[in-house]
mmCIF file of C-alpha atoms in Angstrom:
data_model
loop_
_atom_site.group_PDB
_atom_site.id
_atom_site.type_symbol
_atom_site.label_atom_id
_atom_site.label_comp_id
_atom_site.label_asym_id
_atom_site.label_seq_id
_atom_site.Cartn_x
_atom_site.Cartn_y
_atom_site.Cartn_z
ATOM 1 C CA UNK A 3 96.307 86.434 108.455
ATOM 2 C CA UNK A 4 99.900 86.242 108.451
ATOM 3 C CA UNK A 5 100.566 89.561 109.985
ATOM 4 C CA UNK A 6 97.979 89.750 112.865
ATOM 5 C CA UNK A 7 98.546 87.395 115.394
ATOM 6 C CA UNK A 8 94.771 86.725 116.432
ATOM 7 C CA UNK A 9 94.609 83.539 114.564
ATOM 8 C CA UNK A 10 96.756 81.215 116.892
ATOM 9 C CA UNK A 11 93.827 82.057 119.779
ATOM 10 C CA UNK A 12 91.908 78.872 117.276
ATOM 11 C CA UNK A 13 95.168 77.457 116.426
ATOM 12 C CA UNK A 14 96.062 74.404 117.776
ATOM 13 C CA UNK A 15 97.653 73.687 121.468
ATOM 14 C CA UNK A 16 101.063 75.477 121.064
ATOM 15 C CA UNK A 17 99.455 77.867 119.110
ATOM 16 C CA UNK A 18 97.460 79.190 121.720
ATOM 17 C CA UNK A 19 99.905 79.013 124.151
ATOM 18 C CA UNK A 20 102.387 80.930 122.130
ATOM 19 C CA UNK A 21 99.699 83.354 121.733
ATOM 20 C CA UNK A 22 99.219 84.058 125.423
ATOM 21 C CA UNK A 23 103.194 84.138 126.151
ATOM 22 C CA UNK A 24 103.442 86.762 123.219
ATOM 23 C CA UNK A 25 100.652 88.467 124.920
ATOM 24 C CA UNK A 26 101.713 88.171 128.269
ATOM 25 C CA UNK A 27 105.196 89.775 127.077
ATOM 26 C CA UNK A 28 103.275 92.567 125.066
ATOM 27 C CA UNK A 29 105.875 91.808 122.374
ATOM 28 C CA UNK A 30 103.677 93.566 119.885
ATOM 29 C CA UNK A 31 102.692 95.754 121.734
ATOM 30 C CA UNK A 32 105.908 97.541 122.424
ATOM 31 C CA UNK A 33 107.589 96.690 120.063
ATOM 32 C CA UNK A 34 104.995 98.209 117.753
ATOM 33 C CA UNK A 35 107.100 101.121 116.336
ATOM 34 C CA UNK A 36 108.984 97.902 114.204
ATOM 35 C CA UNK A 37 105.907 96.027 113.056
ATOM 36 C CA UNK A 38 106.786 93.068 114.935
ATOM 37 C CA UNK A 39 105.732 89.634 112.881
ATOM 38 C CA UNK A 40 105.671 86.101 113.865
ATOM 39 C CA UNK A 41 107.021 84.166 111.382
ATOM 40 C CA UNK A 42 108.545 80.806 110.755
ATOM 41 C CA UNK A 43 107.347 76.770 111.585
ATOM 42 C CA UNK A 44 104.491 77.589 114.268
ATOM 43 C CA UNK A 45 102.316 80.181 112.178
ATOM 44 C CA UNK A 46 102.089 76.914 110.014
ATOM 45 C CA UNK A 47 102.009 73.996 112.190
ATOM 46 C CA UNK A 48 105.115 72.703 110.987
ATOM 47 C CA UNK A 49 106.695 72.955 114.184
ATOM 48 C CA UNK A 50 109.096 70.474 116.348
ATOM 49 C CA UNK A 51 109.979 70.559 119.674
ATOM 50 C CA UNK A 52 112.734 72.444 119.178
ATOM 51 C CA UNK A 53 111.154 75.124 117.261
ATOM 52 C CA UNK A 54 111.809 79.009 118.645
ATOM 53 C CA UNK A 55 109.233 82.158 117.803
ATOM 54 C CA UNK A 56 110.662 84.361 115.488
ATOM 55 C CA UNK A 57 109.261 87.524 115.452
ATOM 56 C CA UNK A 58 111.008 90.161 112.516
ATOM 57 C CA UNK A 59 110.928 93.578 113.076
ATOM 58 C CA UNK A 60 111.707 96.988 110.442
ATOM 59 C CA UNK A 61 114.651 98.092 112.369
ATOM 60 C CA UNK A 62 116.327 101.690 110.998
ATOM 61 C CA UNK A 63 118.414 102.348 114.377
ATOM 62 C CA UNK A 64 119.850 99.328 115.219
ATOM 63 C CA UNK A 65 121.578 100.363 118.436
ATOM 64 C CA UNK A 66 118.418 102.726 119.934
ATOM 65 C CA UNK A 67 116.621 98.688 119.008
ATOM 66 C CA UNK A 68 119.431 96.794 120.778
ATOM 67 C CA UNK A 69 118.541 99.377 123.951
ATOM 68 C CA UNK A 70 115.269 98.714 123.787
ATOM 69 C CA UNK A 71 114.860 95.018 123.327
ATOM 70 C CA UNK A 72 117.796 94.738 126.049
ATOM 71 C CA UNK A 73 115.286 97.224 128.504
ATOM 72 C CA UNK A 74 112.002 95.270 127.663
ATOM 73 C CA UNK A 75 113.439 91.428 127.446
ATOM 74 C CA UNK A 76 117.462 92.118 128.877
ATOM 75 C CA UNK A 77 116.493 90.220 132.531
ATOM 76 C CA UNK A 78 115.050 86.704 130.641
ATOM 77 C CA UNK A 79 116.701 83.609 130.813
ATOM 78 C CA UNK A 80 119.603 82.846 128.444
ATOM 79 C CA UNK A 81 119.436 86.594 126.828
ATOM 80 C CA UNK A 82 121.540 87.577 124.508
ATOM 81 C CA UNK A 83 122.025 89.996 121.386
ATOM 82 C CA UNK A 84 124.212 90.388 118.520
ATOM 83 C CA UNK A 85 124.772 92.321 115.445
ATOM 84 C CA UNK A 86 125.596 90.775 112.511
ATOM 85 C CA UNK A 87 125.798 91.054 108.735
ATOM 86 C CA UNK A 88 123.157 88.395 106.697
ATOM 87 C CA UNK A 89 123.427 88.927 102.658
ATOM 88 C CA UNK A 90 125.093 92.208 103.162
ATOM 89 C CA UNK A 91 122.770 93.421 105.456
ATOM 90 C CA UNK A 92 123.743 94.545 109.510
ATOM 91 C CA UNK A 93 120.820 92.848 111.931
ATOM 92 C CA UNK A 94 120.454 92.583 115.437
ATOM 93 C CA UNK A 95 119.422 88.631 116.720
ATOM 94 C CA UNK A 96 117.897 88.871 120.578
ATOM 95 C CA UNK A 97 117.416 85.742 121.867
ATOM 96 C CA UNK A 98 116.081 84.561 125.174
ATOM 97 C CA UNK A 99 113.815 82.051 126.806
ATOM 98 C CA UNK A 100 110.113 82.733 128.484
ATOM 99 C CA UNK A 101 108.187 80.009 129.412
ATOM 100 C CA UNK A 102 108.694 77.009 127.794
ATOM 101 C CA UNK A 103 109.792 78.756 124.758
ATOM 102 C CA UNK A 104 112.579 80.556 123.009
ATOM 103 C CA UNK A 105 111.956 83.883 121.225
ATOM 104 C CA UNK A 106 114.522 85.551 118.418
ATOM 105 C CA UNK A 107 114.156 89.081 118.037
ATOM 106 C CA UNK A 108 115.254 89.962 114.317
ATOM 107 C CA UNK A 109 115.762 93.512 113.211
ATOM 108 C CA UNK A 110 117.011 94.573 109.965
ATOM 109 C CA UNK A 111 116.600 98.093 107.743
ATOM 110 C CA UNK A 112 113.703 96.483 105.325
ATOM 111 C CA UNK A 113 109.837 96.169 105.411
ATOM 112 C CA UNK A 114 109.022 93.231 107.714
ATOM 113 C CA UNK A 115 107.184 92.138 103.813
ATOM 114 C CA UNK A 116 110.481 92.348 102.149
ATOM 115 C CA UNK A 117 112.118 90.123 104.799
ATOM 116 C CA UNK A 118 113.677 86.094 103.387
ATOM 117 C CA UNK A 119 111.746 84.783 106.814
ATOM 118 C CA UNK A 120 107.998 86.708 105.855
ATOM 119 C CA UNK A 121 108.736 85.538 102.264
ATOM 120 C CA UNK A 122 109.355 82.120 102.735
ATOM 121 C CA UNK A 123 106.683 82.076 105.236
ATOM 122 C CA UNK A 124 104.207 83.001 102.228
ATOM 123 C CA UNK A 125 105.595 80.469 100.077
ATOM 124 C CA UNK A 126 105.259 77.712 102.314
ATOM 125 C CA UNK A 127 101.846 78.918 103.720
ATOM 126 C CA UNK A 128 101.289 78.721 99.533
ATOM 127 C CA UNK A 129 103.050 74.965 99.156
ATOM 128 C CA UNK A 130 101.177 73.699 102.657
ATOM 129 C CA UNK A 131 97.542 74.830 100.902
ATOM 130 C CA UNK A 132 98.617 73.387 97.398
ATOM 131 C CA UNK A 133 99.884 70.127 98.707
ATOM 132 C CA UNK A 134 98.003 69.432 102.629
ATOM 133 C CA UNK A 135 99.401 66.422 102.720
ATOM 134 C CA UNK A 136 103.203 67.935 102.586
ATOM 135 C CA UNK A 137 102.675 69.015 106.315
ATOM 136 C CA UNK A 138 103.422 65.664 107.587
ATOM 137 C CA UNK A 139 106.569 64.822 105.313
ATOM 138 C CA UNK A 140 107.961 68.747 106.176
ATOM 139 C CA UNK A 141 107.783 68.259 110.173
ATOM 140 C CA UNK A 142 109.559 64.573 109.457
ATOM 141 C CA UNK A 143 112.292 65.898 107.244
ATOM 142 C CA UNK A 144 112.704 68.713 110.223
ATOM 143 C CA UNK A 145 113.220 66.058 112.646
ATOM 144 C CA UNK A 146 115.903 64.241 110.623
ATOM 145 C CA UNK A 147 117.837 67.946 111.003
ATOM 146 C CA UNK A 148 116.721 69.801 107.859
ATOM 147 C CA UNK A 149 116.004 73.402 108.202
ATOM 148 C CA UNK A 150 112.371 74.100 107.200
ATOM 149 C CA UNK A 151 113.512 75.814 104.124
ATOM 150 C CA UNK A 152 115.879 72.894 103.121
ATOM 151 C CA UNK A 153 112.436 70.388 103.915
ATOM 152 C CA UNK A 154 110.647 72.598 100.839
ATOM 153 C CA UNK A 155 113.178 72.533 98.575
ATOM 154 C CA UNK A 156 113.924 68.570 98.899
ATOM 155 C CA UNK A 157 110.008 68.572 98.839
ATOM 156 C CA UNK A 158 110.672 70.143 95.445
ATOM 157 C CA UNK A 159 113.505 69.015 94.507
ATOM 158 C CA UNK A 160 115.456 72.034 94.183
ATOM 159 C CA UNK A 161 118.834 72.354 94.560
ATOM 160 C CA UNK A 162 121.477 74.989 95.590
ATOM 161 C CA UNK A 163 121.388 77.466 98.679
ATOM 162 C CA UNK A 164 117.725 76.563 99.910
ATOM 163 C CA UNK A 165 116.950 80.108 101.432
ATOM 164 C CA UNK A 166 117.691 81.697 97.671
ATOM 165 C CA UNK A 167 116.110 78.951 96.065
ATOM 166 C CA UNK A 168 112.410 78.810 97.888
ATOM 167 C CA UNK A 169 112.238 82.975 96.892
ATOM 168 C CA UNK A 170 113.311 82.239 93.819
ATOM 169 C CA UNK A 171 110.971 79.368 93.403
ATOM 170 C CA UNK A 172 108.407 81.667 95.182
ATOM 171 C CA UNK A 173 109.021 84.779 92.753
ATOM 172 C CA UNK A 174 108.832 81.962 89.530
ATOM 173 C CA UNK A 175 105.464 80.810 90.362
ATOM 174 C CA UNK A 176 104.382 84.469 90.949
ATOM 175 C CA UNK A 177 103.323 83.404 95.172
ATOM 176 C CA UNK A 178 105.383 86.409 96.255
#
């Protein structure tokens, strides 16, 4: 379910409009070479107002993917792009605005499966089946400020970098 994004067409109201902007950019379409996923709050319905579409990409040739995000998404509102270096890793982050919403382009050299965003996606796609009634209590805790991944681990009580500590969790419990 998670990597096809059919499923928001019967999602819920921002669901199925992020489905049609994604479609109307043909994000997945052209950007197909990379596997583009959506990950993060709105697969899940955990989203806030603020909450951007993050779609992760397998990205081998990170400046021939700078060029071609910049040619297919360069002339949106509020672009921008930069490489970075997350847990040793270079990336590329596009961001830019279409519609009402904001889209981040992530690219890094790894399996869009292998990816901390997919993964904690699974966990809490795991947690949120386990425990319905956390869905309520997560979007809360993100409106206080937490990060989604901080929400989970206060959810269960972990402690300690959050991001490491949902995988870990995740990889403990034998969900990813």
């Amino acid at each position: 379910m998670l990597k096809n994004i059919a499923y928001l067409k019967s999602g819920n109201e921002k669901q199925r409009k992020v489905y049609n902007m994604i479609d109307q950019l043909h994000i997945m379409k052209d950007l197909q070479s990379y596997s583009p996923t959506l990950c993060g709050t709105i697969p899940l319905g955990i989203d806030t107002a603020s909450s951007d579409l993050d779609i992760i990409m397998e990205v081998h040739h990170l400046q021939d993917f700078v060029e071609t995000v910049y040619d297919y998404y360069g002339y949106y509102s509020d672009f921008r792009i930069k490489k970075k270096t997350i847990r040793g890793k270079p990336v590329v982050k596009a961001n830019f605005t279409y519609g009402e919403f904001e889209f981040e382009l992530f690219g890094q050299a790894q399996a869009v499966t292998d990816q901390y965003a997919y993964l904690h996606m699974v966990i809490e796609k795991y947690l949120l089946d386990e425990n319905p009634l956390w869905k309520n209590k997560i979007i809360a805790l993100k409106e206080k400020g937490l990060k989604t991944e901080q929400a989970f681990c206060d959810m269960l009580g972990l402690t300690g970098d959050p991001y490491k500590a949902l995988i870990d969790y995740g990889r403990g419990r034998q969900i990813i």
